[in-house]
Amino acid sequence: QYIRRKRKVVVLIGAGVSVDSGIPDFRSQVQSSLTSNTKNGFFSIIKDYLPSRYTAEDIFEYSVFLENPSLFYSSIKHILVGIHSSGYYLLDQAKPSLVHRWLQTLQEEEHNLQHIFTQNIDGLESCIPAPVTNLHGVLSTGHCLKCK
């Protein structure tokens, strides 16, 4: 009720918001509140697939991408079509979580969301009728660096 009464609300959200949509966060083991399953973070999932000289964090470093783009592309498939402890998921079939739906309802009823800043790259915040800044981009809008 506190947030509903506010006239101007700005929201900053991260990967934990999408865990209940079946999308792992990046760095931790997390407990899904909907399924009670523990899910490994993306970095933990892909570490066994990487050459030993690279860390999971390296796949998102621009210099590493320029040096070895196939490292990024072979790793990112684990986000697009993920395999983790709860089974398979397809990013493009993920549904907004309870938090996404609550923010959507809040905006539709109160019209007080001024802006949403998200660290997520899954694009699920697009269901919320408010301005969204994707701080790390969105996988669905990626493009070739040469083609632009």
JSON list of C-alpha atoms in Angstrom, two decimals:
[
{"chain": "A", "resi": 1, "resn": "GLN", "atom": "CA", "xyz": [0.00, 0.00, 0.00]},
{"chain": "A", "resi": 2, "resn": "TYR", "atom": "CA", "xyz": [2.92, 2.31, 0.72]},
{"chain": "A", "resi": 3, "resn": "ILE", "atom": "CA", "xyz": [4.11, 2.18, -2.90]},
{"chain": "A", "resi": 4, "resn": "ARG", "atom": "CA", "xyz": [0.59, 2.50, -4.27]},
{"chain": "A", "resi": 5, "resn": "ARG", "atom": "CA", "xyz": [0.18, 5.82, -2.44]},
{"chain": "A", "resi": 6, "resn": "LYS", "atom": "CA", "xyz": [3.34, 7.31, -3.90]},
{"chain": "A", "resi": 7, "resn": "ARG", "atom": "CA", "xyz": [2.90, 9.60, -6.91]},
{"chain": "A", "resi": 8, "resn": "LYS", "atom": "CA", "xyz": [6.28, 8.88, -8.48]},
{"chain": "A", "resi": 9, "resn": "VAL", "atom": "CA", "xyz": [8.01, 5.51, -8.31]},
{"chain": "A", "resi": 10, "resn": "VAL", "atom": "CA", "xyz": [11.32, 4.48, -9.90]},
{"chain": "A", "resi": 11, "resn": "VAL", "atom": "CA", "xyz": [12.27, 0.81, -9.85]},
{"chain": "A", "resi": 12, "resn": "LEU", "atom": "CA", "xyz": [15.66, -0.89, -10.13]},
{"chain": "A", "resi": 13, "resn": "ILE", "atom": "CA", "xyz": [15.44, -4.65, -10.64]},
{"chain": "A", "resi": 14, "resn": "GLY", "atom": "CA", "xyz": [17.90, -7.45, -11.29]},
{"chain": "A", "resi": 15, "resn": "ALA", "atom": "CA", "xyz": [18.14, -11.12, -12.14]},
{"chain": "A", "resi": 16, "resn": "GLY", "atom": "CA", "xyz": [16.31, -12.40, -9.06]},
{"chain": "A", "resi": 17, "resn": "VAL", "atom": "CA", "xyz": [13.08, -11.05, -10.52]},
{"chain": "A", "resi": 18, "resn": "SER", "atom": "CA", "xyz": [13.21, -13.54, -13.40]},
{"chain": "A", "resi": 19, "resn": "VAL", "atom": "CA", "xyz": [14.18, -16.64, -11.39]},
{"chain": "A", "resi": 20, "resn": "ASP", "atom": "CA", "xyz": [10.54, -17.60, -10.90]},
{"chain": "A", "resi": 21, "resn": "SER", "atom": "CA", "xyz": [10.13, -17.33, -14.68]},
{"chain": "A", "resi": 22, "resn": "GLY", "atom": "CA", "xyz": [12.60, -20.21, -14.95]},
{"chain": "A", "resi": 23, "resn": "ILE", "atom": "CA", "xyz": [15.59, -18.07, -15.90]},
{"chain": "A", "resi": 24, "resn": "PRO", "atom": "CA", "xyz": [18.65, -18.51, -13.68]},
{"chain": "A", "resi": 25, "resn": "ASP", "atom": "CA", "xyz": [20.41, -15.51, -12.22]},
{"chain": "A", "resi": 26, "resn": "PHE", "atom": "CA", "xyz": [24.09, -15.13, -12.99]},
{"chain": "A", "resi": 27, "resn": "ARG", "atom": "CA", "xyz": [26.15, -15.61, -9.86]},
{"chain": "A", "resi": 28, "resn": "SER", "atom": "CA", "xyz": [24.37, -17.56, -7.19]},
{"chain": "A", "resi": 29, "resn": "GLN", "atom": "CA", "xyz": [22.44, -20.59, -6.22]},
{"chain": "A", "resi": 30, "resn": "VAL", "atom": "CA", "xyz": [18.90, -19.37, -5.75]},
{"chain": "A", "resi": 31, "resn": "GLN", "atom": "CA", "xyz": [15.76, -20.86, -4.29]},
{"chain": "A", "resi": 32, "resn": "SER", "atom": "CA", "xyz": [12.68, -20.54, -6.50]},
{"chain": "A", "resi": 33, "resn": "SER", "atom": "CA", "xyz": [9.74, -19.47, -4.37]},
{"chain": "A", "resi": 34, "resn": "LEU", "atom": "CA", "xyz": [7.27, -21.11, -6.78]},
{"chain": "A", "resi": 35, "resn": "THR", "atom": "CA", "xyz": [8.91, -24.53, -7.14]},
{"chain": "A", "resi": 36, "resn": "SER", "atom": "CA", "xyz": [11.10, -24.76, -4.00]},
{"chain": "A", "resi": 37, "resn": "ASN", "atom": "CA", "xyz": [13.90, -25.96, -6.28]},
{"chain": "A", "resi": 38, "resn": "THR", "atom": "CA", "xyz": [17.44, -24.72, -5.90]},
{"chain": "A", "resi": 39, "resn": "LYS", "atom": "CA", "xyz": [18.75, -23.51, -9.24]},
{"chain": "A", "resi": 40, "resn": "ASN", "atom": "CA", "xyz": [22.34, -22.82, -10.13]},
{"chain": "A", "resi": 41, "resn": "GLY", "atom": "CA", "xyz": [23.22, -19.43, -11.53]},
{"chain": "A", "resi": 42, "resn": "PHE", "atom": "CA", "xyz": [24.21, -19.08, -15.18]},
{"chain": "A", "resi": 43, "resn": "PHE", "atom": "CA", "xyz": [27.93, -18.76, -14.38]},
{"chain": "A", "resi": 44, "resn": "SER", "atom": "CA", "xyz": [27.84, -22.01, -12.43]},
{"chain": "A", "resi": 45, "resn": "ILE", "atom": "CA", "xyz": [25.97, -23.74, -15.25]},
{"chain": "A", "resi": 46, "resn": "ILE", "atom": "CA", "xyz": [28.44, -22.79, -17.99]},
{"chain": "A", "resi": 47, "resn": "LYS", "atom": "CA", "xyz": [31.76, -23.08, -16.14]},
{"chain": "A", "resi": 48, "resn": "ASP", "atom": "CA", "xyz": [32.16, -26.73, -17.18]},
{"chain": "A", "resi": 49, "resn": "TYR", "atom": "CA", "xyz": [31.73, -25.82, -20.85]},
{"chain": "A", "resi": 50, "resn": "LEU", "atom": "CA", "xyz": [34.48, -23.17, -20.92]},
{"chain": "A", "resi": 51, "resn": "PRO", "atom": "CA", "xyz": [38.13, -23.64, -21.81]},
{"chain": "A", "resi": 52, "resn": "SER", "atom": "CA", "xyz": [40.19, -23.56, -18.60]},
{"chain": "A", "resi": 53, "resn": "ARG", "atom": "CA", "xyz": [41.79, -20.19, -19.34]},
{"chain": "A", "resi": 54, "resn": "TYR", "atom": "CA", "xyz": [38.40, -18.41, -19.21]},
{"chain": "A", "resi": 55, "resn": "THR", "atom": "CA", "xyz": [36.10, -17.63, -16.33]},
{"chain": "A", "resi": 56, "resn": "ALA", "atom": "CA", "xyz": [32.34, -17.44, -16.72]},
{"chain": "A", "resi": 57, "resn": "GLU", "atom": "CA", "xyz": [32.52, -13.67, -16.30]},
{"chain": "A", "resi": 58, "resn": "ASP", "atom": "CA", "xyz": [34.96, -13.47, -19.23]},
{"chain": "A", "resi": 59, "resn": "ILE", "atom": "CA", "xyz": [32.25, -14.30, -21.78]},
{"chain": "A", "resi": 60, "resn": "PHE", "atom": "CA", "xyz": [30.71, -10.86, -21.21]},
{"chain": "A", "resi": 61, "resn": "GLU", "atom": "CA", "xyz": [33.98, -8.94, -21.49]},
{"chain": "A", "resi": 62, "resn": "TYR", "atom": "CA", "xyz": [34.19, -6.97, -24.73]},
{"chain": "A", "resi": 63, "resn": "SER", "atom": "CA", "xyz": [37.92, -7.64, -25.17]},
{"chain": "A", "resi": 64, "resn": "VAL", "atom": "CA", "xyz": [37.35, -11.39, -24.77]},
{"chain": "A", "resi": 65, "resn": "PHE", "atom": "CA", "xyz": [34.48, -11.23, -27.26]},
{"chain": "A", "resi": 66, "resn": "LEU", "atom": "CA", "xyz": [36.72, -9.56, -29.85]},
{"chain": "A", "resi": 67, "resn": "GLU", "atom": "CA", "xyz": [39.43, -12.15, -29.23]},
{"chain": "A", "resi": 68, "resn": "ASN", "atom": "CA", "xyz": [37.13, -15.18, -29.25]},
{"chain": "A", "resi": 69, "resn": "PRO", "atom": "CA", "xyz": [33.48, -14.47, -30.26]},
{"chain": "A", "resi": 70, "resn": "SER", "atom": "CA", "xyz": [32.64, -18.17, -30.42]},
{"chain": "A", "resi": 71, "resn": "LEU", "atom": "CA", "xyz": [33.12, -18.34, -26.64]},
{"chain": "A", "resi": 72, "resn": "PHE", "atom": "CA", "xyz": [30.21, -15.91, -26.18]},
{"chain": "A", "resi": 73, "resn": "TYR", "atom": "CA", "xyz": [27.98, -17.57, -28.78]},
{"chain": "A", "resi": 74, "resn": "SER", "atom": "CA", "xyz": [28.55, -21.10, -27.50]},
{"chain": "A", "resi": 75, "resn": "SER", "atom": "CA", "xyz": [27.89, -19.97, -23.92]},
{"chain": "A", "resi": 76, "resn": "ILE", "atom": "CA", "xyz": [24.89, -17.76, -24.58]},
{"chain": "A", "resi": 77, "resn": "LYS", "atom": "CA", "xyz": [22.92, -20.71, -25.93]},
{"chain": "A", "resi": 78, "resn": "HIS", "atom": "CA", "xyz": [22.67, -21.81, -22.30]},
{"chain": "A", "resi": 79, "resn": "ILE", "atom": "CA", "xyz": [20.60, -18.68, -21.66]},
{"chain": "A", "resi": 80, "resn": "LEU", "atom": "CA", "xyz": [18.54, -18.92, -24.85]},
{"chain": "A", "resi": 81, "resn": "VAL", "atom": "CA", "xyz": [17.88, -22.63, -24.41]},
{"chain": "A", "resi": 82, "resn": "GLY", "atom": "CA", "xyz": [18.87, -23.30, -20.86]},
{"chain": "A", "resi": 83, "resn": "ILE", "atom": "CA", "xyz": [19.60, -26.52, -19.09]},
{"chain": "A", "resi": 84, "resn": "HIS", "atom": "CA", "xyz": [19.62, -26.44, -15.31]},
{"chain": "A", "resi": 85, "resn": "SER", "atom": "CA", "xyz": [18.43, -28.42, -12.30]},
{"chain": "A", "resi": 86, "resn": "SER", "atom": "CA", "xyz": [14.75, -27.92, -13.04]},
{"chain": "A", "resi": 87, "resn": "GLY", "atom": "CA", "xyz": [15.09, -29.03, -16.68]},
{"chain": "A", "resi": 88, "resn": "TYR", "atom": "CA", "xyz": [14.93, -27.13, -19.95]},
{"chain": "A", "resi": 89, "resn": "TYR", "atom": "CA", "xyz": [13.53, -23.68, -20.61]},
{"chain": "A", "resi": 90, "resn": "LEU", "atom": "CA", "xyz": [13.37, -21.49, -23.68]},
{"chain": "A", "resi": 91, "resn": "LEU", "atom": "CA", "xyz": [14.01, -17.82, -23.01]},
{"chain": "A", "resi": 92, "resn": "ASP", "atom": "CA", "xyz": [11.53, -16.74, -25.67]},
{"chain": "A", "resi": 93, "resn": "GLN", "atom": "CA", "xyz": [8.83, -18.81, -23.94]},
{"chain": "A", "resi": 94, "resn": "ALA", "atom": "CA", "xyz": [9.48, -17.46, -20.43]},
{"chain": "A", "resi": 95, "resn": "LYS", "atom": "CA", "xyz": [6.50, -15.74, -18.84]},
{"chain": "A", "resi": 96, "resn": "PRO", "atom": "CA", "xyz": [6.74, -12.65, -16.64]},
{"chain": "A", "resi": 97, "resn": "SER", "atom": "CA", "xyz": [7.16, -13.44, -12.94]},
{"chain": "A", "resi": 98, "resn": "LEU", "atom": "CA", "xyz": [4.92, -12.39, -10.08]},
{"chain": "A", "resi": 99, "resn": "VAL", "atom": "CA", "xyz": [7.07, -9.25, -9.64]},
{"chain": "A", "resi": 100, "resn": "HIS", "atom": "CA", "xyz": [6.74, -8.34, -13.32]},
{"chain": "A", "resi": 101, "resn": "ARG", "atom": "CA", "xyz": [2.97, -8.84, -13.15]},
{"chain": "A", "resi": 102, "resn": "TRP", "atom": "CA", "xyz": [2.72, -6.81, -9.92]},
{"chain": "A", "resi": 103, "resn": "LEU", "atom": "CA", "xyz": [4.61, -3.90, -11.51]},
{"chain": "A", "resi": 104, "resn": "GLN", "atom": "CA", "xyz": [2.37, -4.16, -14.58]},
{"chain": "A", "resi": 105, "resn": "THR", "atom": "CA", "xyz": [-0.76, -4.03, -12.41]},
{"chain": "A", "resi": 106, "resn": "LEU", "atom": "CA", "xyz": [0.66, -1.18, -10.32]},
{"chain": "A", "resi": 107, "resn": "GLN", "atom": "CA", "xyz": [1.23, 0.90, -13.44]},
{"chain": "A", "resi": 108, "resn": "GLU", "atom": "CA", "xyz": [-2.14, 0.06, -14.97]},
{"chain": "A", "resi": 109, "resn": "GLU", "atom": "CA", "xyz": [-4.01, 0.94, -11.77]},
{"chain": "A", "resi": 110, "resn": "GLU", "atom": "CA", "xyz": [-1.94, 3.76, -10.23]},
{"chain": "A", "resi": 111, "resn": "HIS", "atom": "CA", "xyz": [0.05, 5.16, -13.19]},
{"chain": "A", "resi": 112, "resn": "ASN", "atom": "CA", "xyz": [2.87, 6.07, -10.82]},
{"chain": "A", "resi": 113, "resn": "LEU", "atom": "CA", "xyz": [5.84, 4.18, -12.32]},
{"chain": "A", "resi": 114, "resn": "GLN", "atom": "CA", "xyz": [8.11, 6.86, -13.74]},
{"chain": "A", "resi": 115, "resn": "HIS", "atom": "CA", "xyz": [10.85, 4.52, -14.92]},
{"chain": "A", "resi": 116, "resn": "ILE", "atom": "CA", "xyz": [12.19, 0.99, -14.57]},
{"chain": "A", "resi": 117, "resn": "PHE", "atom": "CA", "xyz": [15.91, 0.32, -14.68]},
{"chain": "A", "resi": 118, "resn": "THR", "atom": "CA", "xyz": [16.73, -3.34, -15.16]},
{"chain": "A", "resi": 119, "resn": "GLN", "atom": "CA", "xyz": [19.95, -5.31, -15.13]},
{"chain": "A", "resi": 120, "resn": "ASN", "atom": "CA", "xyz": [18.15, -8.21, -16.80]},
{"chain": "A", "resi": 121, "resn": "ILE", "atom": "CA", "xyz": [18.86, -9.20, -20.39]},
{"chain": "A", "resi": 122, "resn": "ASP", "atom": "CA", "xyz": [15.75, -11.37, -20.79]},
{"chain": "A", "resi": 123, "resn": "GLY", "atom": "CA", "xyz": [13.36, -8.58, -21.88]},
{"chain": "A", "resi": 124, "resn": "LEU", "atom": "CA", "xyz": [10.53, -9.66, -19.56]},
{"chain": "A", "resi": 125, "resn": "GLU", "atom": "CA", "xyz": [10.11, -6.09, -18.33]},
{"chain": "A", "resi": 126, "resn": "SER", "atom": "CA", "xyz": [8.57, -5.22, -21.70]},
{"chain": "A", "resi": 127, "resn": "CYS", "atom": "CA", "xyz": [5.19, -6.33, -20.31]},
{"chain": "A", "resi": 128, "resn": "ILE", "atom": "CA", "xyz": [5.20, -3.32, -17.98]},
{"chain": "A", "resi": 129, "resn": "PRO", "atom": "CA", "xyz": [3.66, -0.19, -19.55]},
{"chain": "A", "resi": 130, "resn": "ALA", "atom": "CA", "xyz": [6.34, 2.18, -18.29]},
{"chain": "A", "resi": 131, "resn": "PRO", "atom": "CA", "xyz": [9.65, 3.47, -19.64]},
{"chain": "A", "resi": 132, "resn": "VAL", "atom": "CA", "xyz": [12.33, 0.78, -19.26]},
{"chain": "A", "resi": 133, "resn": "THR", "atom": "CA", "xyz": [16.10, 1.18, -19.46]},
{"chain": "A", "resi": 134, "resn": "ASN", "atom": "CA", "xyz": [17.91, -2.11, -20.05]},
{"chain": "A", "resi": 135, "resn": "LEU", "atom": "CA", "xyz": [21.25, -1.39, -18.39]},
{"chain": "A", "resi": 136, "resn": "HIS", "atom": "CA", "xyz": [22.97, -4.40, -19.99]},
{"chain": "A", "resi": 137, "resn": "GLY", "atom": "CA", "xyz": [20.97, -4.58, -23.21]},
{"chain": "A", "resi": 138, "resn": "VAL", "atom": "CA", "xyz": [18.51, -7.28, -24.24]},
{"chain": "A", "resi": 139, "resn": "LEU", "atom": "CA", "xyz": [19.43, -10.55, -25.91]},
{"chain": "A", "resi": 140, "resn": "SER", "atom": "CA", "xyz": [16.61, -10.22, -28.43]},
{"chain": "A", "resi": 141, "resn": "THR", "atom": "CA", "xyz": [18.08, -7.02, -29.87]},
{"chain": "A", "resi": 142, "resn": "GLY", "atom": "CA", "xyz": [21.65, -8.26, -30.34]},
{"chain": "A", "resi": 143, "resn": "HIS", "atom": "CA", "xyz": [23.21, -7.73, -33.73]},
{"chain": "A", "resi": 144, "resn": "CYS", "atom": "CA", "xyz": [26.41, -8.31, -35.66]},
{"chain": "A", "resi": 145, "resn": "LEU", "atom": "CA", "xyz": [29.10, -5.74, -34.85]},
{"chain": "A", "resi": 146, "resn": "LYS", "atom": "CA", "xyz": [30.09, -5.54, -38.51]},
{"chain": "A", "resi": 147, "resn": "CYS", "atom": "CA", "xyz": [26.55, -5.27, -39.89]},
{"chain": "A", "resi": 148, "resn": "LYS", "atom": "CA", "xyz": [25.07, -3.03, -37.21]}
]
